[in-house]
Tab-separated table of C-alpha atoms and ligand atoms in Angstrom:
chain	number	residue	atom	x	y	z
K	1	MET	CA	-62.377	-25.071	-101.881
K	2	THR	CA	-63.593	-23.852	-97.953
K	3	SER	CA	-63.701	-25.631	-95.012
K	4	VAL	CA	-65.891	-25.900	-92.535
K	5	LEU	CA	-63.098	-25.450	-89.932
K	6	SER	CA	-62.056	-22.265	-91.113
K	7	ARG	CA	-65.805	-21.499	-91.672
K	8	ILE	CA	-66.037	-21.087	-88.051
K	9	SER	CA	-63.146	-19.389	-86.883
K	10	GLY	CA	-63.501	-16.540	-87.388
K	11	SER	CA	-64.304	-13.287	-84.897
K	12	ALA	CA	-67.196	-14.140	-84.931
K	13	PRO	CA	-69.992	-16.456	-83.712
K	14	THR	CA	-72.094	-18.996	-86.453
K	15	PHE	CA	-74.543	-20.664	-87.803
K	16	SER	CA	-74.874	-23.942	-89.906
K	17	VAL	CA	-78.192	-26.523	-91.301
K	18	GLU	CA	-78.491	-29.363	-91.092
K	19	PHE	CA	-81.018	-31.483	-94.210
K	20	PHE	CA	-81.583	-34.647	-95.208
K	21	PRO	CA	-82.052	-36.139	-98.147
K	22	PRO	CA	-86.122	-35.771	-99.649
K	23	ARG	CA	-87.184	-38.888	-100.222
K	24	ASP	CA	-89.951	-37.729	-103.633
K	25	ALA	CA	-90.053	-34.238	-105.562
K	26	VAL	CA	-92.837	-32.947	-103.005
K	27	GLU	CA	-89.659	-33.597	-100.314
K	28	GLU	CA	-86.702	-31.718	-102.965
K	29	GLY	CA	-89.277	-28.873	-103.513
K	30	VAL	CA	-89.245	-28.571	-99.747
K	31	LEU	CA	-85.145	-28.701	-99.504
K	32	TRP	CA	-84.471	-26.263	-102.688
K	33	ARG	CA	-86.886	-23.592	-101.151
K	34	SER	CA	-85.498	-23.993	-97.541
K	35	ILE	CA	-81.773	-23.751	-99.118
K	36	ARG	CA	-83.330	-21.069	-101.503
K	37	GLU	CA	-84.374	-18.710	-98.050
K	38	LEU	CA	-81.102	-20.051	-95.562
K	39	GLU	CA	-78.758	-19.207	-98.418
K	40	PRO	CA	-78.387	-14.490	-97.646
K	41	PHE	CA	-77.832	-15.473	-94.145
K	42	ASP	CA	-74.761	-17.493	-95.050
K	43	PRO	CA	-74.402	-19.997	-92.589
K	44	ALA	CA	-70.582	-21.271	-92.318
K	45	TYR	CA	-71.593	-24.180	-94.063
K	46	MET	CA	-74.967	-26.903	-95.097
K	47	SER	CA	-74.677	-30.309	-94.228
K	48	ILE	CA	-76.644	-33.465	-95.705
K	49	THR	CA	-76.702	-36.178	-93.592
K	50	TYR	CA	-76.030	-40.311	-94.683
K	51	GLY	CA	-78.772	-42.488	-95.026
K	52	ALA	CA	-79.626	-44.615	-91.832
K	53	GLY	CA	-78.717	-48.226	-93.231
K	54	GLY	CA	-78.619	-47.402	-96.978
K	55	SER	CA	-81.956	-45.852	-96.963
K	56	ASN	CA	-81.455	-42.450	-100.181
K	57	ARG	CA	-77.327	-42.706	-99.989
K	58	ASP	CA	-77.404	-41.390	-103.223
K	59	GLY	CA	-79.719	-38.745	-102.559
K	60	THR	CA	-77.797	-37.044	-100.154
K	61	ILE	CA	-74.770	-37.175	-102.963
K	62	ARG	CA	-77.066	-35.876	-105.712
K	63	SER	CA	-77.931	-32.864	-103.699
K	64	ILE	CA	-74.607	-32.729	-101.728
K	65	ALA	CA	-73.583	-32.002	-105.436
K	66	ARG	CA	-76.501	-29.987	-106.426
K	67	VAL	CA	-75.327	-27.578	-103.578
K	68	ALA	CA	-72.141	-27.578	-104.480
K	69	GLN	CA	-73.071	-26.079	-107.770
K	70	GLU	CA	-75.570	-24.231	-107.696
K	71	THR	CA	-75.658	-22.636	-104.543
K	72	THR	CA	-73.438	-20.270	-102.541
K	73	LEU	CA	-73.505	-22.461	-99.288
K	74	VAL	CA	-70.123	-24.348	-98.257
K	75	PRO	CA	-70.698	-28.321	-98.345
K	76	MET	CA	-70.832	-31.014	-96.059
K	77	GLY	CA	-72.177	-34.179	-96.081
K	78	HIS	CA	-72.104	-36.674	-94.051
K	79	LEU	CA	-71.049	-40.413	-94.474
K	80	THR	CA	-71.481	-43.659	-92.911
K	81	ALA	CA	-70.014	-47.070	-91.980
K	82	VAL	CA	-72.332	-48.965	-91.971
K	83	ASN	CA	-72.779	-51.282	-95.026
K	84	HIS	CA	-69.499	-50.504	-96.971
K	85	SER	CA	-66.592	-52.087	-98.240
K	86	VAL	CA	-63.646	-49.514	-97.909
K	87	ALA	CA	-63.286	-49.189	-101.175
K	88	GLU	CA	-67.336	-48.620	-101.642
K	89	LEU	CA	-66.297	-45.872	-99.001
K	90	ARG	CA	-63.183	-44.752	-100.987
K	91	ASN	CA	-65.111	-44.572	-103.265
K	92	VAL	CA	-68.680	-42.277	-102.279
K	93	ILE	CA	-65.199	-40.344	-100.614
K	94	GLY	CA	-64.079	-39.885	-104.484
K	95	HIS	CA	-68.057	-38.968	-105.134
K	96	PHE	CA	-67.793	-35.899	-102.839
K	97	ALA	CA	-64.406	-34.495	-104.265
K	98	ALA	CA	-65.672	-35.123	-107.644
K	99	VAL	CA	-68.305	-32.765	-107.409
K	100	GLY	CA	-66.320	-30.588	-105.104
K	101	VAL	CA	-67.627	-31.477	-101.721
K	102	ARG	CA	-63.941	-31.559	-99.197
K	103	ASN	CA	-66.165	-31.096	-96.081
K	104	ILE	CA	-66.521	-34.689	-94.210
K	105	LEU	CA	-68.546	-35.689	-91.338
K	106	ALA	CA	-66.962	-39.515	-90.950
K	107	LEU	CA	-69.182	-41.617	-88.358
K	108	ARG	CA	-69.942	-45.246	-88.057
K	109	GLY	CA	-74.032	-45.065	-87.922
K	110	ASP	CA	-76.111	-47.029	-86.746
K	111	PRO	CA	-77.082	-51.020	-87.317
K	112	PRO	CA	-79.606	-50.694	-89.967
K	113	GLY	CA	-83.507	-51.467	-88.380
K	114	ASP	CA	-83.385	-51.359	-84.920
K	115	VAL	CA	-80.713	-48.444	-83.589
K	116	HIS	CA	-80.399	-50.109	-80.902
K	117	GLY	CA	-79.797	-54.050	-82.662
K	118	GLU	CA	-75.694	-55.749	-83.105
K	119	TRP	CA	-73.423	-53.565	-84.265
K	120	ILE	CA	-72.046	-56.320	-87.805
K	121	PRO	CA	-69.581	-54.744	-89.471
K	122	HIS	CA	-68.969	-54.949	-93.286
K	123	PRO	CA	-66.681	-57.874	-94.065
K	124	GLU	CA	-64.043	-55.704	-95.805
K	125	GLY	CA	-65.537	-51.883	-93.736
K	126	LEU	CA	-64.574	-50.558	-90.871
K	127	THR	CA	-65.398	-50.849	-87.112
K	128	TYR	CA	-65.116	-47.411	-85.209
K	129	ALA	CA	-65.552	-43.763	-87.149
K	130	TYR	CA	-62.278	-42.818	-86.177
K	131	GLU	CA	-60.911	-44.991	-88.780
K	132	LEU	CA	-63.142	-43.652	-91.293
K	133	VAL	CA	-61.506	-40.922	-90.185
K	134	GLU	CA	-58.103	-42.318	-90.731
K	135	LEU	CA	-59.584	-42.959	-94.355
K	136	VAL	CA	-60.619	-39.183	-95.259
K	137	ARG	CA	-57.758	-38.658	-95.042
K	138	SER	CA	-55.917	-41.037	-95.999
K	139	LEU	CA	-57.154	-39.730	-98.889
K	140	GLY	CA	-57.507	-36.373	-99.600
K	141	ASP	CA	-57.353	-32.555	-98.811
K	142	PHE	CA	-60.788	-32.790	-96.025
K	143	CYS	CA	-62.208	-31.073	-93.416
K	144	VAL	CA	-63.460	-34.366	-91.088
K	145	GLY	CA	-66.199	-34.080	-88.888
K	146	VAL	CA	-66.882	-36.634	-86.636
K	147	SER	CA	-69.438	-36.560	-83.943
K	148	ALA	CA	-70.133	-36.002	-79.906
K	149	PHE	CA	-72.185	-37.505	-77.068
K	150	PRO	CA	-72.848	-34.937	-75.147
K	151	TYR	CA	-74.338	-37.136	-72.546
K	152	GLY	CA	-71.672	-40.414	-74.011
K	153	HIS	CA	-73.033	-43.067	-76.735
K	154	PRO	CA	-75.742	-45.037	-75.492
K	155	ARG	CA	-72.833	-47.692	-76.534
K	156	SER	CA	-70.384	-46.715	-74.012
K	157	PRO	CA	-70.005	-48.033	-71.286
K	158	ASP	CA	-69.553	-45.020	-68.959
K	159	LEU	CA	-68.420	-41.385	-69.954
K	160	GLU	CA	-64.673	-41.698	-68.962
K	161	THR	CA	-64.600	-44.570	-71.518
K	162	ASP	CA	-66.040	-42.444	-74.692
K	163	THR	CA	-63.947	-39.645	-73.515
K	164	LYS	CA	-61.212	-41.381	-74.995
K	165	HIS	CA	-62.951	-42.205	-77.982
K	166	LEU	CA	-63.773	-39.567	-78.875
K	167	VAL	CA	-59.956	-38.020	-78.529
K	168	ARG	CA	-59.353	-41.575	-80.274
K	169	LYS	CA	-61.078	-39.650	-83.626
K	170	PHE	CA	-59.612	-35.955	-82.986
K	171	GLN	CA	-56.062	-37.951	-82.725
K	172	ALA	CA	-57.064	-39.585	-86.640
K	173	GLY	CA	-57.701	-35.992	-87.751
K	174	ALA	CA	-60.730	-34.781	-87.322
K	175	ASP	CA	-60.916	-30.809	-86.929
K	176	PHE	CA	-64.519	-30.872	-84.958
K	177	ALA	CA	-66.586	-32.375	-83.406
K	178	ILE	CA	-70.368	-31.709	-83.786
K	179	ALA	CA	-72.170	-32.492	-80.337
K	180	GLN	CA	-75.885	-34.839	-80.719
K	181	LEU	CA	-78.677	-33.025	-79.277
K	182	PHE	CA	-79.490	-32.431	-75.250
K	183	HIS	CA	-81.496	-30.213	-73.155
K	184	GLU	CA	-78.724	-27.685	-70.797
K	185	ALA	CA	-76.402	-25.343	-72.049
K	186	ASP	CA	-74.438	-27.200	-68.936
K	187	ASP	CA	-75.071	-30.810	-70.378
K	188	PHE	CA	-72.683	-29.185	-73.350
K	189	LEU	CA	-70.033	-27.247	-71.776
K	190	ARG	CA	-69.018	-30.526	-69.665
K	191	LEU	CA	-68.783	-32.265	-73.076
K	192	ARG	CA	-66.438	-29.993	-74.163
K	193	ASP	CA	-64.126	-29.677	-70.459
K	194	ARG	CA	-63.829	-33.196	-70.593
K	195	LEU	CA	-62.621	-32.330	-73.511
K	196	ALA	CA	-60.594	-29.497	-73.195
K	197	ALA	CA	-58.967	-31.889	-69.402
K	198	ALA	CA	-57.504	-34.395	-72.125
K	199	GLY	CA	-56.134	-31.496	-74.816
K	200	VAL	CA	-58.324	-31.057	-76.956
K	201	ASP	CA	-58.201	-27.804	-78.283
K	202	ALA	CA	-60.603	-28.297	-81.586
K	203	PRO	CA	-63.716	-26.924	-82.030
K	204	VAL	CA	-67.025	-28.692	-80.513
K	205	LEU	CA	-70.100	-27.252	-82.271
K	206	PRO	CA	-74.230	-27.862	-79.826
K	207	GLY	CA	-76.047	-29.168	-81.617
K	208	ILE	CA	-79.841	-27.199	-81.369
K	209	MET	CA	-83.122	-29.302	-82.784
K	210	PRO	CA	-85.537	-25.690	-82.351
K	211	LEU	CA	-88.318	-26.658	-80.010
K	212	THR	CA	-91.761	-26.461	-81.929
K	213	THR	CA	-94.207	-28.485	-81.792
K	214	PRO	CA	-93.896	-31.544	-78.803
K	215	ARG	CA	-93.025	-34.072	-81.504
K	216	THR	CA	-89.405	-31.538	-81.840
K	217	LEU	CA	-89.047	-31.988	-78.222
K	218	HIS	CA	-89.847	-35.586	-77.496
K	219	LYS	CA	-87.007	-36.230	-81.160
K	220	THR	CA	-84.581	-34.588	-78.496
K	221	ILE	CA	-85.397	-36.128	-75.340
K	222	GLU	CA	-84.787	-39.801	-77.731
K	223	LEU	CA	-82.253	-37.976	-79.963
K	224	SER	CA	-80.218	-36.381	-77.175
K	225	GLY	CA	-80.516	-40.194	-75.279
K	226	ALA	CA	-81.423	-38.276	-71.542
K	227	PRO	CA	-84.506	-37.771	-70.145
K	228	ALA	CA	-85.449	-34.466	-70.512
K	229	PRO	CA	-85.581	-31.723	-67.222
K	230	GLU	CA	-89.094	-31.658	-65.144
K	231	TRP	CA	-88.333	-27.381	-65.582
K	232	LEU	CA	-89.279	-27.846	-69.427
K	233	LEU	CA	-91.760	-30.392	-69.291
K	234	ARG	CA	-92.887	-28.182	-66.879
K	235	ARG	CA	-93.132	-25.278	-69.263
K	236	LEU	CA	-93.682	-26.787	-72.504
K	237	GLU	CA	-95.981	-30.086	-72.243
K	238	PRO	CA	-99.310	-27.766	-71.055
K	239	LEU	CA	-99.110	-26.073	-74.306
K	240	ALA	CA	-98.955	-29.302	-75.742
K	241	ASP	CA	-103.003	-28.729	-77.483
K	242	ASP	CA	-102.361	-25.517	-78.363
K	243	LYS	CA	-99.777	-24.910	-81.295
K	244	GLN	CA	-98.755	-21.365	-80.911
K	245	ALA	CA	-98.330	-21.035	-77.790
K	246	PHE	CA	-96.101	-24.023	-77.209
K	247	ARG	CA	-94.335	-22.471	-80.721
K	248	ALA	CA	-93.553	-19.280	-79.084
K	249	ALA	CA	-92.581	-21.088	-75.542
K	250	GLY	CA	-90.457	-23.765	-77.523
K	251	LEU	CA	-88.777	-20.842	-79.579
K	252	ASP	CA	-88.093	-18.957	-76.046
K	253	VAL	CA	-86.664	-21.469	-74.831
K	254	SER	CA	-84.576	-22.968	-77.791
K	255	ALA	CA	-83.175	-18.866	-78.125
K	256	GLU	CA	-82.345	-18.938	-73.695
K	257	LEU	CA	-79.638	-21.918	-74.394
K	258	CYS	CA	-78.777	-20.293	-77.684
K	259	GLU	CA	-77.792	-16.960	-75.756
K	260	ARG	CA	-76.333	-19.058	-73.085
K	261	LEU	CA	-73.965	-21.028	-75.509
K	262	LEU	CA	-73.435	-17.772	-77.609
K	263	ALA	CA	-71.814	-16.153	-74.006
K	264	GLU	CA	-69.802	-19.258	-74.007
K	265	GLY	CA	-67.551	-18.825	-76.408
K	266	VAL	CA	-68.840	-21.493	-79.453
K	267	PRO	CA	-67.500	-20.607	-81.855
K	268	ASN	CA	-71.271	-22.003	-84.238
K	269	LEU	CA	-74.676	-23.216	-83.544
K	270	HIS	CA	-76.071	-26.695	-86.324
K	271	PHE	CA	-79.479	-26.361	-86.442
K	272	TYR	CA	-81.263	-29.726	-87.456
K	273	THR	CA	-83.828	-27.966	-89.582
K	274	PHE	CA	-86.167	-30.994	-90.494
K	275	ASN	CA	-85.725	-28.983	-94.279
K	276	ARG	CA	-87.580	-26.321	-92.806
K	277	SER	CA	-85.959	-22.969	-92.499
K	278	LYS	CA	-88.340	-20.523	-90.547
K	279	ALA	CA	-87.463	-21.314	-87.293
K	280	THR	CA	-83.961	-21.281	-88.083
K	281	ARG	CA	-84.200	-17.968	-89.388
K	282	GLU	CA	-86.023	-17.045	-86.793
K	283	LEU	CA	-83.845	-17.253	-83.864
K	284	ILE	CA	-80.824	-16.709	-85.698
K	285	THR	CA	-82.147	-12.770	-86.525
K	286	ARG	CA	-83.454	-13.050	-82.430
K	287	LEU	CA	-79.513	-13.931	-81.843
K	288	GLY	CA	-78.021	-11.247	-84.027
K	289	LEU	CA	-76.486	-13.652	-85.939
K	290	VAL	CA	-77.585	-12.027	-89.535
K	291	PRO	CA	-75.443	-11.014	-91.887
K	292	VAL	CA	-75.599	-7.996	-93.260
K	293	ARG	CA	-76.321	-8.106	-96.648
K	294	ALA	CA	-79.238	-10.487	-95.202
V	301	LIG	P1	-68.177	-43.672	-82.732
V	301	LIG	O1	-67.299	-42.888	-82.409
V	301	LIG	O2	-67.354	-45.367	-83.708
V	301	LIG	O3	-68.664	-44.380	-81.638
V	301	LIG	C1	-69.437	-45.433	-81.434
V	301	LIG	C2	-69.739	-46.219	-80.351
V	301	LIG	O4	-68.646	-48.062	-79.983
V	301	LIG	C3	-69.509	-45.677	-79.711
V	301	LIG	O5	-70.568	-46.100	-77.642
V	301	LIG	C4	-67.744	-44.481	-78.602
V	301	LIG	O6	-67.501	-45.345	-77.386
V	301	LIG	C5	-67.795	-46.870	-79.175
V	301	LIG	N1	-65.629	-46.708	-79.811
V	301	LIG	C6	-65.559	-45.633	-80.429
V	301	LIG	N2	-64.179	-46.608	-80.723
V	301	LIG	C7	-63.718	-47.830	-79.910
V	301	LIG	C8	-62.893	-49.087	-79.729
V	301	LIG	N3	-61.518	-47.770	-80.548
V	301	LIG	N4	-62.810	-49.185	-79.045
V	301	LIG	C9	-63.943	-49.509	-78.345
V	301	LIG	N5	-64.810	-49.051	-78.783
V	301	LIG	C10	-65.086	-48.119	-79.564
V	301	LIG	N6	-76.153	-41.653	-88.551
V	301	LIG	C11	-76.822	-41.726	-90.248
V	301	LIG	O7	-77.242	-43.037	-90.435
V	301	LIG	N7	-76.279	-40.626	-91.211
V	301	LIG	C12	-76.326	-38.966	-90.558
V	301	LIG	O8	-75.809	-38.426	-90.907
V	301	LIG	C13	-75.854	-39.073	-89.056
V	301	LIG	N8	-75.700	-37.958	-88.593
V	301	LIG	C14	-74.831	-37.492	-87.811
V	301	LIG	C15	-74.994	-36.279	-87.147
V	301	LIG	C16	-74.185	-35.964	-85.561
V	301	LIG	C17	-74.287	-34.302	-85.381
V	301	LIG	C18	-74.759	-36.746	-84.656
V	301	LIG	C19	-74.580	-36.251	-83.375
V	301	LIG	C20	-75.471	-38.021	-84.962
V	301	LIG	C21	-75.190	-38.944	-86.778
V	301	LIG	N9	-76.265	-39.929	-86.664
V	301	LIG	C22	-75.915	-39.823	-88.405
V	301	LIG	C23	-75.891	-40.948	-85.953
V	301	LIG	C24	-74.554	-41.721	-85.939
V	301	LIG	O9	-74.610	-42.351	-86.871
V	301	LIG	C25	-74.770	-42.628	-84.467
V	301	LIG	O10	-75.217	-41.855	-83.177
V	301	LIG	C26	-73.582	-43.571	-84.713
V	301	LIG	O11	-73.527	-45.029	-83.826
V	301	LIG	C27	-72.530	-43.867	-83.505
V	301	LIG	O12	-71.907	-42.756	-84.726
V	301	LIG	P2	-70.426	-42.770	-84.144
V	301	LIG	O13	-69.842	-41.633	-85.130
V	301	LIG	O14	-70.181	-41.899	-83.370
V	301	LIG	O15	-69.106	-43.779	-84.164
């Protein structure tokens, strides 16, 4: 089994890509075209998200199994505790192992329907991600990742408490973390500093969404949980009605962010792709993260 940790621990920085499970045949075609287009660029790993609130979970397992069996990519499956008993979680983890997926991103997930609604654990399930980390760890030789939030998780009362709970996930056995979207390199670097101050030296990977459209900008603002800085809005918003100009300027912003992160020594850039490959390919080429054989 090739672990994510081993893939991101080399001397040169790497990149990885995240997809969501396709909902129909058309989306399946789009996903597989992107996977095949990215394969020669040798991403450190590729991950497939776990359907929120029970949607399309079989799709996650089917797609990640196919990646494990039909491609050269190192697969990672996301898994959440939403609406699952511990017995069901064991079962899904067993499925991952059976198809050759030994890297798991262990998440609590959000309440189905309304992400801001009350979190109600399954009566025979888990309440926090650290418990899922422990469960995965107890079931075999897995490399386990967790999520981290540069501005703090929206449900955390303050950054200190947020850091304490993040540290708990590493104490439970997490090997690395992937950060939620953020706007400026310093926002991510402060998260890394908080972890270092708490004695955690495991890798934390920045999550990057290439800013190709106004939609990706709004999605970044929404998911990050923090308003975009004035300079960013001034640079991109005037271009909202000019697709090409927005895309060019947005990719400039994304590339500048990535360059700063690489200069700060991040081991890997994790790209949220929306199941497309073009923007990621353009960025990694521009950043010089392309292997010789691509
Ligand atoms: P946790 O780490 O359990 O934290 C949840 C909240 O509980 C936080 O506020 C935390 O501070 C608090 N907390 C933790 N431990 C304790 C404790 N012991 N006592 C009290 N409070 C505590 N969602 C999906 O549905 N599918 C996906 O595939 C998916 N992929 C993601 C990938 C990444 C990289 C990221 C950043 C997020 C992803 N999400 C996904 C979203 C994620 O499931 C939600 O953000 C969810 O709200 C938090 O999950 P978590 O694993 O961080 O939870």
